[in-house]
């Protein structure tokens, strides 16, 4: 079954031009040789049969003269003996199946030297003698015959057509061998020419195209002597150089977009009462993840992490839009998370393309009261880790951004204590997959955070990134990865600061 499946799959594949050309040329050449041999065989049969007929006709005339002479003064036994002798000699000299029959005086005499005489044989001979082709191929007797009649004597002479055809067949076979050798030589020459003129250039051009497809832009295709192949080569080279130029321009534009996005992200920020760390790893040059830390006029701080659906430029444009909307929403009160998310969603629905959405976790930190309030628009739940290792989940409180302007979110609050820490993350963290497509998951993320609880925030994020990298190895990032960690400072850390 495996061989059959392999053969079937091979037949379903497109054939190469070289193979098709060689197949067409060789099949055509072979068909032409076969047609030529069949024509030669048929023509030789016709020609040789006619020659045999003429020879048999001369023989019939000669025998008629002898029989006409013998019947005067001799009995029919002499005539029988004569035709037996002649038939025997002819068979001995020519190795052809001769037969002679004579009708004289109302009696039928047939040569008996080869014991072939029979009424059926004579009937076949007489039919062949008067036929237009002088042949009889029906029944059991296939022969060519001639006759001569005069003075009441009719002489019939025949030869077996199988013997004639066998002789011609041997001649045609010898011609087949010669033509086959010549055809093989001609086919070899044609095949070599086709391979050199078409096959080799096409293979080299395909190799060049494969290199371009693999990312080796700017590859120059080889030149050829044939006009068509050389034009195709120049077209491929032109395409390669054009792709290289466009790729360079695209990379420059992407690098510029990356610089713009990095400029939009916050740098080193010091938030009162918190030890901060953040990590941003785009899956592409630019990403759809966005995070920010904004100081508000009332002394509180906004901590934002958002994730726009998709990757690359479209997602990055959506992230840039979210930053603009967030800055606009924080220019005037109210500054609570629900009011800000509601305003962002109202404008986001009006500007974003249908079917594009974003998630956002927006927290407000009060450094005086250590109160954390948050609203989450369909974002991954935050993880709160206590100093004793216990964890809490800061759940989502409403729909994604961009679905409807009527969406409603609720606000949640919690008083944070010293050394408690909160991890915000995009889905590139918990949805990381290993080579078996196993998801890293939230529980592993909590475990990783718990294992690093004694470290400073920056070292904690670096360790979590290392754990995620080892989990997905040897695969690269499949989604944007953003981590934000803030840890409530204790009295000792405040004093150290």
PDB file of C-alpha atoms in Angstrom, residues 12-299:
ATOM      1  CA  UNK A  12      -0.680  13.997  -8.518  1.00  0.00           C
ATOM      2  CA  UNK A  13       2.374  16.245  -8.465  1.00  0.00           C
ATOM      3  CA  UNK A  14       2.858  18.642 -11.371  1.00  0.00           C
ATOM      4  CA  UNK A  15       5.454  17.345 -13.818  1.00  0.00           C
ATOM      5  CA  UNK A  16       8.487  19.445 -14.623  1.00  0.00           C
ATOM      6  CA  UNK A  17       8.713  21.130 -18.026  1.00  0.00           C
ATOM      7  CA  UNK A  18      11.891  19.178 -18.800  1.00  0.00           C
ATOM      8  CA  UNK A  19      10.167  15.883 -18.065  1.00  0.00           C
ATOM      9  CA  UNK A  20       7.115  16.850 -20.129  1.00  0.00           C
ATOM     10  CA  UNK A  21       9.272  17.930 -23.080  1.00  0.00           C
ATOM     11  CA  UNK A  22      11.328  14.740 -22.948  1.00  0.00           C
ATOM     12  CA  UNK A  23       8.173  12.652 -22.584  1.00  0.00           C
ATOM     13  CA  UNK A  24       6.456  14.341 -25.542  1.00  0.00           C
ATOM     14  CA  UNK A  25       9.550  14.154 -27.760  1.00  0.00           C
ATOM     15  CA  UNK A  26      10.328  10.533 -26.913  1.00  0.00           C
ATOM     16  CA  UNK A  27       6.717   9.369 -27.197  1.00  0.00           C
ATOM     17  CA  UNK A  28       6.329  11.210 -30.508  1.00  0.00           C
ATOM     18  CA  UNK A  29       9.599   9.805 -31.804  1.00  0.00           C
ATOM     19  CA  UNK A  30       8.677   6.303 -30.664  1.00  0.00           C
ATOM     20  CA  UNK A  31       5.204   6.578 -32.199  1.00  0.00           C
ATOM     21  CA  UNK A  32       6.733   7.821 -35.458  1.00  0.00           C
ATOM     22  CA  UNK A  33       9.145   4.875 -35.576  1.00  0.00           C
ATOM     23  CA  UNK A  34       6.332   2.402 -34.851  1.00  0.00           C
ATOM     24  CA  UNK A  35       4.102   4.010 -37.502  1.00  0.00           C
ATOM     25  CA  UNK A  36       6.975   3.903 -40.004  1.00  0.00           C
ATOM     26  CA  UNK A  37       7.634   0.237 -39.291  1.00  0.00           C
ATOM     27  CA  UNK A  38       3.940  -0.643 -39.593  1.00  0.00           C
ATOM     28  CA  UNK A  39       3.749   1.202 -42.897  1.00  0.00           C
ATOM     29  CA  UNK A  40       6.898  -0.499 -44.126  1.00  0.00           C
ATOM     30  CA  UNK A  41       5.531  -3.869 -43.042  1.00  0.00           C
ATOM     31  CA  UNK A  42       2.240  -3.287 -44.870  1.00  0.00           C
ATOM     32  CA  UNK A  43       4.036  -1.914 -47.950  1.00  0.00           C
ATOM     33  CA  UNK A  44       6.484  -4.826 -47.996  1.00  0.00           C
ATOM     34  CA  UNK A  45       3.602  -7.285 -47.773  1.00  0.00           C
ATOM     35  CA  UNK A  46       1.929  -5.621 -50.739  1.00  0.00           C
ATOM     36  CA  UNK A  47       5.128  -5.397 -52.782  1.00  0.00           C
ATOM     37  CA  UNK A  48       6.373  -8.880 -51.963  1.00  0.00           C
ATOM     38  CA  UNK A  49       2.954 -10.404 -52.571  1.00  0.00           C
ATOM     39  CA  UNK A  50       2.862  -8.779 -55.996  1.00  0.00           C
ATOM     40  CA  UNK A  51       6.380 -10.011 -56.741  1.00  0.00           C
ATOM     41  CA  UNK A  52       5.383 -13.499 -55.677  1.00  0.00           C
ATOM     42  CA  UNK A  53       2.331 -13.313 -57.854  1.00  0.00           C
ATOM     43  CA  UNK A  54       4.380 -12.311 -60.919  1.00  0.00           C
ATOM     44  CA  UNK A  55       6.837 -15.105 -60.213  1.00  0.00           C
ATOM     45  CA  UNK A  56       4.033 -17.595 -59.714  1.00  0.00           C
ATOM     46  CA  UNK A  57       2.336 -16.390 -62.890  1.00  0.00           C
ATOM     47  CA  UNK A  58       5.541 -17.006 -64.898  1.00  0.00           C
ATOM     48  CA  UNK A  59       5.843 -20.381 -63.251  1.00  0.00           C
ATOM     49  CA  UNK A  60       2.218 -21.216 -64.129  1.00  0.00           C
ATOM     50  CA  UNK A  61       2.833 -20.320 -67.787  1.00  0.00           C
ATOM     51  CA  UNK A  62       5.959 -22.499 -67.891  1.00  0.00           C
ATOM     52  CA  UNK A  63       4.199 -25.430 -66.232  1.00  0.00           C
ATOM     53  CA  UNK A  64       1.237 -24.995 -68.570  1.00  0.00           C
ATOM     54  CA  UNK A  65       3.520 -25.420 -71.589  1.00  0.00           C
ATOM     55  CA  UNK A  66       5.090 -28.535 -70.141  1.00  0.00           C
ATOM     56  CA  UNK A  67       1.732 -30.067 -69.193  1.00  0.00           C
ATOM     57  CA  UNK A  68       0.310 -29.239 -72.619  1.00  0.00           C
ATOM     58  CA  UNK A  69       3.216 -31.141 -74.141  1.00  0.00           C
ATOM     59  CA  UNK A  70       2.960 -34.100 -71.730  1.00  0.00           C
ATOM     60  CA  UNK A  71      -0.729 -34.754 -72.193  1.00  0.00           C
ATOM     61  CA  UNK A  72      -0.196 -35.684 -75.852  1.00  0.00           C
ATOM     62  CA  UNK A  73       0.905 -39.325 -75.918  1.00  0.00           C
ATOM     63  CA  UNK A  74       1.184 -39.645 -72.126  1.00  0.00           C
ATOM     64  CA  UNK A  75      -1.305 -40.508 -69.475  1.00  0.00           C
ATOM     65  CA  UNK A  76      -2.192 -38.274 -66.565  1.00  0.00           C
ATOM     66  CA  UNK A  77       0.194 -40.204 -64.342  1.00  0.00           C
ATOM     67  CA  UNK A  78       3.102 -38.581 -66.158  1.00  0.00           C
ATOM     68  CA  UNK A  79       1.550 -35.193 -65.567  1.00  0.00           C
ATOM     69  CA  UNK A  80       1.090 -36.002 -61.854  1.00  0.00           C
ATOM     70  CA  UNK A  81       4.702 -37.116 -61.586  1.00  0.00           C
ATOM     71  CA  UNK A  82       5.860 -33.950 -63.292  1.00  0.00           C
ATOM     72  CA  UNK A  83       4.031 -31.553 -61.033  1.00  0.00           C
ATOM     73  CA  UNK A  84       5.171 -33.517 -57.956  1.00  0.00           C
ATOM     74  CA  UNK A  85       8.780 -33.223 -59.108  1.00  0.00           C
ATOM     75  CA  UNK A  86       8.489 -29.511 -59.860  1.00  0.00           C
ATOM     76  CA  UNK A  87       6.772 -28.809 -56.565  1.00  0.00           C
ATOM     77  CA  UNK A  88       9.405 -30.766 -54.664  1.00  0.00           C
ATOM     78  CA  UNK A  89      12.276 -28.935 -56.376  1.00  0.00           C
ATOM     79  CA  UNK A  90      10.706 -25.547 -55.748  1.00  0.00           C
ATOM     80  CA  UNK A  91      10.212 -26.290 -52.083  1.00  0.00           C
ATOM     81  CA  UNK A  92      13.788 -27.548 -51.845  1.00  0.00           C
ATOM     82  CA  UNK A  93      15.340 -24.549 -53.627  1.00  0.00           C
ATOM     83  CA  UNK A  94      13.254 -21.684 -52.252  1.00  0.00           C
ATOM     84  CA  UNK A  95      12.208 -23.148 -48.926  1.00  0.00           C
ATOM     85  CA  UNK A  96       8.737 -21.781 -49.668  1.00  0.00           C
ATOM     86  CA  UNK A  97       5.552 -23.781 -49.304  1.00  0.00           C
ATOM     87  CA  UNK A  98       4.745 -24.346 -52.989  1.00  0.00           C
ATOM     88  CA  UNK A  99       1.658 -26.061 -54.251  1.00  0.00           C
ATOM     89  CA  UNK A 100       0.606 -26.866 -57.838  1.00  0.00           C
ATOM     90  CA  UNK A 101      -2.834 -27.853 -59.060  1.00  0.00           C
ATOM     91  CA  UNK A 102      -3.970 -28.603 -62.626  1.00  0.00           C
ATOM     92  CA  UNK A 103      -7.390 -28.981 -64.168  1.00  0.00           C
ATOM     93  CA  UNK A 104      -7.154 -30.930 -67.405  1.00  0.00           C
ATOM     94  CA  UNK A 105      -9.902 -32.753 -69.247  1.00  0.00           C
ATOM     95  CA  UNK A 106     -12.338 -32.209 -66.398  1.00  0.00           C
ATOM     96  CA  UNK A 107      -9.964 -33.807 -63.875  1.00  0.00           C
ATOM     97  CA  UNK A 108      -8.140 -32.132 -60.984  1.00  0.00           C
ATOM     98  CA  UNK A 109      -4.541 -32.976 -60.215  1.00  0.00           C
ATOM     99  CA  UNK A 110      -2.707 -31.616 -57.151  1.00  0.00           C
ATOM    100  CA  UNK A 111       0.933 -32.006 -56.183  1.00  0.00           C
ATOM    101  CA  UNK A 112       1.302 -34.824 -53.668  1.00  0.00           C
ATOM    102  CA  UNK A 113       4.963 -34.454 -52.719  1.00  0.00           C
ATOM    103  CA  UNK A 114       4.139 -32.590 -49.536  1.00  0.00           C
ATOM    104  CA  UNK A 115       0.814 -34.297 -48.775  1.00  0.00           C
ATOM    105  CA  UNK A 116      -1.106 -31.031 -48.618  1.00  0.00           C
ATOM    106  CA  UNK A 117      -3.618 -31.662 -51.357  1.00  0.00           C
ATOM    107  CA  UNK A 118      -7.267 -31.286 -50.453  1.00  0.00           C
ATOM    108  CA  UNK A 119     -10.470 -29.898 -51.981  1.00  0.00           C
ATOM    109  CA  UNK A 120     -10.381 -27.081 -49.390  1.00  0.00           C
ATOM    110  CA  UNK A 121      -6.856 -26.108 -50.410  1.00  0.00           C
ATOM    111  CA  UNK A 122      -7.745 -26.070 -54.101  1.00  0.00           C
ATOM    112  CA  UNK A 123     -10.843 -23.989 -53.366  1.00  0.00           C
ATOM    113  CA  UNK A 124      -8.671 -21.424 -51.556  1.00  0.00           C
ATOM    114  CA  UNK A 125      -6.147 -21.418 -54.440  1.00  0.00           C
ATOM    115  CA  UNK A 126      -8.815 -20.941 -57.091  1.00  0.00           C
ATOM    116  CA  UNK A 127     -10.349 -18.043 -55.138  1.00  0.00           C
ATOM    117  CA  UNK A 128      -6.975 -16.375 -54.690  1.00  0.00           C
ATOM    118  CA  UNK A 129      -6.110 -16.790 -58.365  1.00  0.00           C
ATOM    119  CA  UNK A 130      -9.112 -14.773 -59.491  1.00  0.00           C
ATOM    120  CA  UNK A 131      -9.013 -12.273 -56.584  1.00  0.00           C
ATOM    121  CA  UNK A 132      -7.861  -8.703 -57.219  1.00  0.00           C
ATOM    122  CA  UNK A 133      -5.054  -8.994 -54.695  1.00  0.00           C
ATOM    123  CA  UNK A 134      -4.325 -12.622 -55.735  1.00  0.00           C
ATOM    124  CA  UNK A 135      -4.445 -13.542 -52.067  1.00  0.00           C
ATOM    125  CA  UNK A 136      -6.694 -15.619 -49.896  1.00  0.00           C
ATOM    126  CA  UNK A 137      -6.544 -14.894 -46.153  1.00  0.00           C
ATOM    127  CA  UNK A 138      -9.805 -16.383 -44.984  1.00  0.00           C
ATOM    128  CA  UNK A 139     -10.257 -19.759 -43.384  1.00  0.00           C
ATOM    129  CA  UNK A 140      -7.257 -21.940 -42.569  1.00  0.00           C
ATOM    130  CA  UNK A 141      -5.334 -21.226 -45.783  1.00  0.00           C
ATOM    131  CA  UNK A 142      -3.470 -17.935 -46.199  1.00  0.00           C
ATOM    132  CA  UNK A 143      -1.795 -17.900 -49.595  1.00  0.00           C
ATOM    133  CA  UNK A 144      -0.926 -16.012 -52.788  1.00  0.00           C
ATOM    134  CA  UNK A 145      -1.766 -17.702 -56.098  1.00  0.00           C
ATOM    135  CA  UNK A 146      -1.571 -17.323 -59.896  1.00  0.00           C
ATOM    136  CA  UNK A 147      -3.152 -19.294 -62.725  1.00  0.00           C
ATOM    137  CA  UNK A 148      -2.845 -19.745 -66.474  1.00  0.00           C
ATOM    138  CA  UNK A 149      -5.523 -21.322 -68.654  1.00  0.00           C
ATOM    139  CA  UNK A 150      -5.382 -22.333 -72.318  1.00  0.00           C
ATOM    140  CA  UNK A 151      -6.276 -25.320 -74.497  1.00  0.00           C
ATOM    141  CA  UNK A 152      -8.536 -26.790 -71.814  1.00  0.00           C
ATOM    142  CA  UNK A 153      -5.718 -26.806 -69.268  1.00  0.00           C
ATOM    143  CA  UNK A 154      -5.658 -24.558 -66.200  1.00  0.00           C
ATOM    144  CA  UNK A 155      -2.538 -24.437 -64.056  1.00  0.00           C
ATOM    145  CA  UNK A 156      -2.657 -23.072 -60.486  1.00  0.00           C
ATOM    146  CA  UNK A 157       0.520 -22.285 -58.541  1.00  0.00           C
ATOM    147  CA  UNK A 158       0.469 -20.980 -54.954  1.00  0.00           C
ATOM    148  CA  UNK A 159       2.715 -20.215 -52.031  1.00  0.00           C
ATOM    149  CA  UNK A 160       1.829 -20.070 -48.362  1.00  0.00           C
ATOM    150  CA  UNK A 161       1.379 -16.418 -47.339  1.00  0.00           C
ATOM    151  CA  UNK A 162       2.580 -17.197 -43.815  1.00  0.00           C
ATOM    152  CA  UNK A 163       5.966 -18.026 -45.271  1.00  0.00           C
ATOM    153  CA  UNK A 164       6.014 -14.743 -47.178  1.00  0.00           C
ATOM    154  CA  UNK A 165       4.952 -12.779 -44.093  1.00  0.00           C
ATOM    155  CA  UNK A 166       7.543 -14.523 -41.943  1.00  0.00           C
ATOM    156  CA  UNK A 167      10.288 -13.582 -44.374  1.00  0.00           C
ATOM    157  CA  UNK A 168       9.068  -9.986 -44.449  1.00  0.00           C
ATOM    158  CA  UNK A 169       8.693  -9.974 -40.665  1.00  0.00           C
ATOM    159  CA  UNK A 170      12.315 -10.981 -40.256  1.00  0.00           C
ATOM    160  CA  UNK A 171      13.316  -8.199 -42.621  1.00  0.00           C
ATOM    161  CA  UNK A 172      11.190  -5.668 -40.716  1.00  0.00           C
ATOM    162  CA  UNK A 173      12.673  -6.825 -37.413  1.00  0.00           C
ATOM    163  CA  UNK A 174      16.148  -6.236 -38.768  1.00  0.00           C
ATOM    164  CA  UNK A 175      15.016  -2.795 -39.899  1.00  0.00           C
ATOM    165  CA  UNK A 176      13.486  -2.240 -36.465  1.00  0.00           C
ATOM    166  CA  UNK A 177      16.821  -2.944 -34.836  1.00  0.00           C
ATOM    167  CA  UNK A 178      18.580  -0.502 -37.131  1.00  0.00           C
ATOM    168  CA  UNK A 179      15.874   2.149 -36.788  1.00  0.00           C
ATOM    169  CA  UNK A 180      15.723   1.553 -33.048  1.00  0.00           C
ATOM    170  CA  UNK A 181      19.443   2.179 -32.711  1.00  0.00           C
ATOM    171  CA  UNK A 182      19.186   5.253 -34.914  1.00  0.00           C
ATOM    172  CA  UNK A 183      16.098   6.416 -33.014  1.00  0.00           C
ATOM    173  CA  UNK A 184      17.816   5.829 -29.685  1.00  0.00           C
ATOM    174  CA  UNK A 185      20.783   7.841 -30.912  1.00  0.00           C
ATOM    175  CA  UNK A 186      18.502  10.605 -32.206  1.00  0.00           C
ATOM    176  CA  UNK A 187      16.480  10.597 -28.983  1.00  0.00           C
ATOM    177  CA  UNK A 188      19.692  10.794 -26.979  1.00  0.00           C
ATOM    178  CA  UNK A 189      20.856  13.787 -28.997  1.00  0.00           C
ATOM    179  CA  UNK A 190      17.446  15.478 -28.708  1.00  0.00           C
ATOM    180  CA  UNK A 191      17.288  14.770 -24.978  1.00  0.00           C
ATOM    181  CA  UNK A 192      20.755  16.197 -24.405  1.00  0.00           C
ATOM    182  CA  UNK A 193      19.866  19.291 -26.420  1.00  0.00           C
ATOM    183  CA  UNK A 194      16.578  19.733 -24.544  1.00  0.00           C
ATOM    184  CA  UNK A 195      18.291  19.318 -21.203  1.00  0.00           C
ATOM    185  CA  UNK A 196      20.999  21.819 -22.094  1.00  0.00           C
ATOM    186  CA  UNK A 197      18.689  24.335 -23.744  1.00  0.00           C
ATOM    187  CA  UNK A 198      15.657  23.974 -21.447  1.00  0.00           C
ATOM    188  CA  UNK A 199      16.226  21.612 -18.525  1.00  0.00           C
ATOM    189  CA  UNK A 200      19.477  22.979 -17.090  1.00  0.00           C
ATOM    190  CA  UNK A 201      18.480  26.660 -17.431  1.00  0.00           C
ATOM    191  CA  UNK A 202      15.087  25.992 -15.843  1.00  0.00           C
ATOM    192  CA  UNK A 203      16.722  24.124 -12.973  1.00  0.00           C
ATOM    193  CA  UNK A 204      19.123  27.012 -12.363  1.00  0.00           C
ATOM    194  CA  UNK A 205      16.303  29.554 -12.555  1.00  0.00           C
ATOM    195  CA  UNK A 206      14.179  27.482 -10.154  1.00  0.00           C
ATOM    196  CA  UNK A 207      17.131  27.319  -7.760  1.00  0.00           C
ATOM    197  CA  UNK A 208      17.439  31.107  -7.977  1.00  0.00           C
ATOM    198  CA  UNK A 209      13.707  31.557  -7.303  1.00  0.00           C
ATOM    199  CA  UNK A 210      13.942  29.161  -4.330  1.00  0.00           C
ATOM    200  CA  UNK A 211      16.779  31.249  -2.900  1.00  0.00           C
ATOM    201  CA  UNK A 212      14.697  34.396  -3.308  1.00  0.00           C
ATOM    202  CA  UNK A 213      11.717  32.663  -1.659  1.00  0.00           C
ATOM    203  CA  UNK A 214      14.000  31.678   1.233  1.00  0.00           C
ATOM    204  CA  UNK A 215      14.754  35.350   1.839  1.00  0.00           C
ATOM    205  CA  UNK A 216      17.997  35.772  -0.111  1.00  0.00           C
ATOM    206  CA  UNK A 217      16.841  38.927  -1.837  1.00  0.00           C
ATOM    207  CA  UNK A 218      19.146  40.578  -4.349  1.00  0.00           C
ATOM    208  CA  UNK A 219      20.252  37.262  -5.877  1.00  0.00           C
ATOM    209  CA  UNK A 220      21.269  37.632  -9.528  1.00  0.00           C
ATOM    210  CA  UNK A 221      20.074  34.891 -11.901  1.00  0.00           C
ATOM    211  CA  UNK A 222      22.611  33.443 -14.382  1.00  0.00           C
ATOM    212  CA  UNK A 223      22.494  34.478 -18.029  1.00  0.00           C
ATOM    213  CA  UNK A 224      21.833  32.060 -20.917  1.00  0.00           C
ATOM    214  CA  UNK A 225      22.413  31.900 -24.657  1.00  0.00           C
ATOM    215  CA  UNK A 226      18.780  31.323 -25.594  1.00  0.00           C
ATOM    216  CA  UNK A 227      16.783  34.535 -25.954  1.00  0.00           C
ATOM    217  CA  UNK A 228      13.740  33.354 -23.996  1.00  0.00           C
ATOM    218  CA  UNK A 229      15.720  31.959 -21.055  1.00  0.00           C
ATOM    219  CA  UNK A 230      17.906  35.053 -20.915  1.00  0.00           C
ATOM    220  CA  UNK A 231      14.843  37.311 -20.831  1.00  0.00           C
ATOM    221  CA  UNK A 232      13.351  35.190 -18.055  1.00  0.00           C
ATOM    222  CA  UNK A 233      16.661  35.349 -16.176  1.00  0.00           C
ATOM    223  CA  UNK A 234      16.759  39.142 -16.440  1.00  0.00           C
ATOM    224  CA  UNK A 235      13.130  39.360 -15.264  1.00  0.00           C
ATOM    225  CA  UNK A 236      13.920  37.225 -12.197  1.00  0.00           C
ATOM    226  CA  UNK A 237      17.000  39.323 -11.434  1.00  0.00           C
ATOM    227  CA  UNK A 238      14.956  42.511 -11.762  1.00  0.00           C
ATOM    228  CA  UNK A 239      12.303  41.074  -9.450  1.00  0.00           C
ATOM    229  CA  UNK A 240      14.960  40.023  -6.924  1.00  0.00           C
ATOM    230  CA  UNK A 241      16.587  43.461  -6.851  1.00  0.00           C
ATOM    231  CA  UNK A 242      13.195  45.159  -6.625  1.00  0.00           C
ATOM    232  CA  UNK A 243      12.191  42.926  -3.710  1.00  0.00           C
ATOM    233  CA  UNK A 244      15.500  43.691  -2.019  1.00  0.00           C
ATOM    234  CA  UNK A 245      14.893  47.424  -2.382  1.00  0.00           C
ATOM    235  CA  UNK A 246      11.316  47.136  -1.102  1.00  0.00           C
ATOM    236  CA  UNK A 247      12.468  44.957   1.786  1.00  0.00           C
ATOM    237  CA  UNK A 248      15.082  47.511   2.795  1.00  0.00           C
ATOM    238  CA  UNK A 249      12.479  50.263   2.708  1.00  0.00           C
ATOM    239  CA  UNK A 250      10.075  48.106   4.703  1.00  0.00           C
ATOM    240  CA  UNK A 251      12.745  47.385   7.305  1.00  0.00           C
ATOM    241  CA  UNK A 252      13.535  51.088   7.581  1.00  0.00           C
ATOM    242  CA  UNK A 253       9.846  51.860   8.032  1.00  0.00           C
ATOM    243  CA  UNK A 254       9.451  49.072  10.584  1.00  0.00           C
ATOM    244  CA  UNK A 255      12.510  50.270  12.493  1.00  0.00           C
ATOM    245  CA  UNK A 256      11.038  53.765  12.506  1.00  0.00           C
ATOM    246  CA  UNK A 257       7.724  52.365  13.740  1.00  0.00           C
ATOM    247  CA  UNK A 258       9.615  50.449  16.429  1.00  0.00           C
ATOM    248  CA  UNK A 259      11.371  53.613  17.543  1.00  0.00           C
ATOM    249  CA  UNK A 260       8.052  55.452  17.677  1.00  0.00           C
ATOM    250  CA  UNK A 261       6.458  52.683  19.733  1.00  0.00           C
ATOM    251  CA  UNK A 262       9.398  52.490  22.125  1.00  0.00           C
ATOM    252  CA  UNK A 263       9.175  56.250  22.514  1.00  0.00           C
ATOM    253  CA  UNK A 264       5.506  55.934  23.452  1.00  0.00           C
ATOM    254  CA  UNK A 265       6.249  53.401  26.200  1.00  0.00           C
ATOM    255  CA  UNK A 266       7.300  54.675  29.628  1.00  0.00           C
ATOM    256  CA  UNK A 267      10.921  54.608  30.611  1.00  0.00           C
ATOM    257  CA  UNK A 268      12.189  54.330  34.161  1.00  0.00           C
ATOM    258  CA  UNK A 269       9.316  55.449  36.375  1.00  0.00           C
ATOM    259  CA  UNK A 270       9.324  55.862  40.140  1.00  0.00           C
ATOM    260  CA  UNK A 271       5.897  55.524  41.723  1.00  0.00           C
ATOM    261  CA  UNK A 272       5.658  56.432  45.399  1.00  0.00           C
ATOM    262  CA  UNK A 273       5.187  53.410  47.621  1.00  0.00           C
ATOM    263  CA  UNK A 274       5.852  50.889  44.883  1.00  0.00           C
ATOM    264  CA  UNK A 275       8.834  48.992  43.571  1.00  0.00           C
ATOM    265  CA  UNK A 276       8.269  48.868  39.793  1.00  0.00           C
ATOM    266  CA  UNK A 277       9.484  46.607  36.976  1.00  0.00           C
ATOM    267  CA  UNK A 278       8.244  46.153  33.441  1.00  0.00           C
ATOM    268  CA  UNK A 279       9.231  43.935  30.530  1.00  0.00           C
ATOM    269  CA  UNK A 280       8.213  44.313  26.883  1.00  0.00           C
ATOM    270  CA  UNK A 281       9.030  41.636  24.248  1.00  0.00           C
ATOM    271  CA  UNK A 282       7.200  42.029  20.903  1.00  0.00           C
ATOM    272  CA  UNK A 283       6.748  38.930  18.738  1.00  0.00           C
ATOM    273  CA  UNK A 284       7.390  41.139  15.695  1.00  0.00           C
ATOM    274  CA  UNK A 285       9.306  44.382  15.251  1.00  0.00           C
ATOM    275  CA  UNK A 286       6.291  46.224  16.626  1.00  0.00           C
ATOM    276  CA  UNK A 287       3.586  44.930  18.921  1.00  0.00           C
ATOM    277  CA  UNK A 288      -0.040  45.329  19.893  1.00  0.00           C
ATOM    278  CA  UNK A 289       0.749  45.360  23.615  1.00  0.00           C
ATOM    279  CA  UNK A 290       0.781  48.691  25.439  1.00  0.00           C
ATOM    280  CA  UNK A 291       1.516  49.641  29.022  1.00  0.00           C
ATOM    281  CA  UNK A 292       1.836  52.981  30.756  1.00  0.00           C
ATOM    282  CA  UNK A 293       2.185  54.698  34.140  1.00  0.00           C
ATOM    283  CA  UNK A 294       0.494  58.092  34.450  1.00  0.00           C
ATOM    284  CA  UNK A 295       0.645  60.526  37.348  1.00  0.00           C
ATOM    285  CA  UNK A 296      -2.731  62.153  38.026  1.00  0.00           C
ATOM    286  CA  UNK A 297      -3.373  65.651  39.424  1.00  0.00           C
ATOM    287  CA  UNK A 298      -4.907  64.240  42.598  1.00  0.00           C
ATOM    288  CA  UNK A 299      -1.645  62.494  43.545  1.00  0.00           C
TER     289      UNK A 299
END
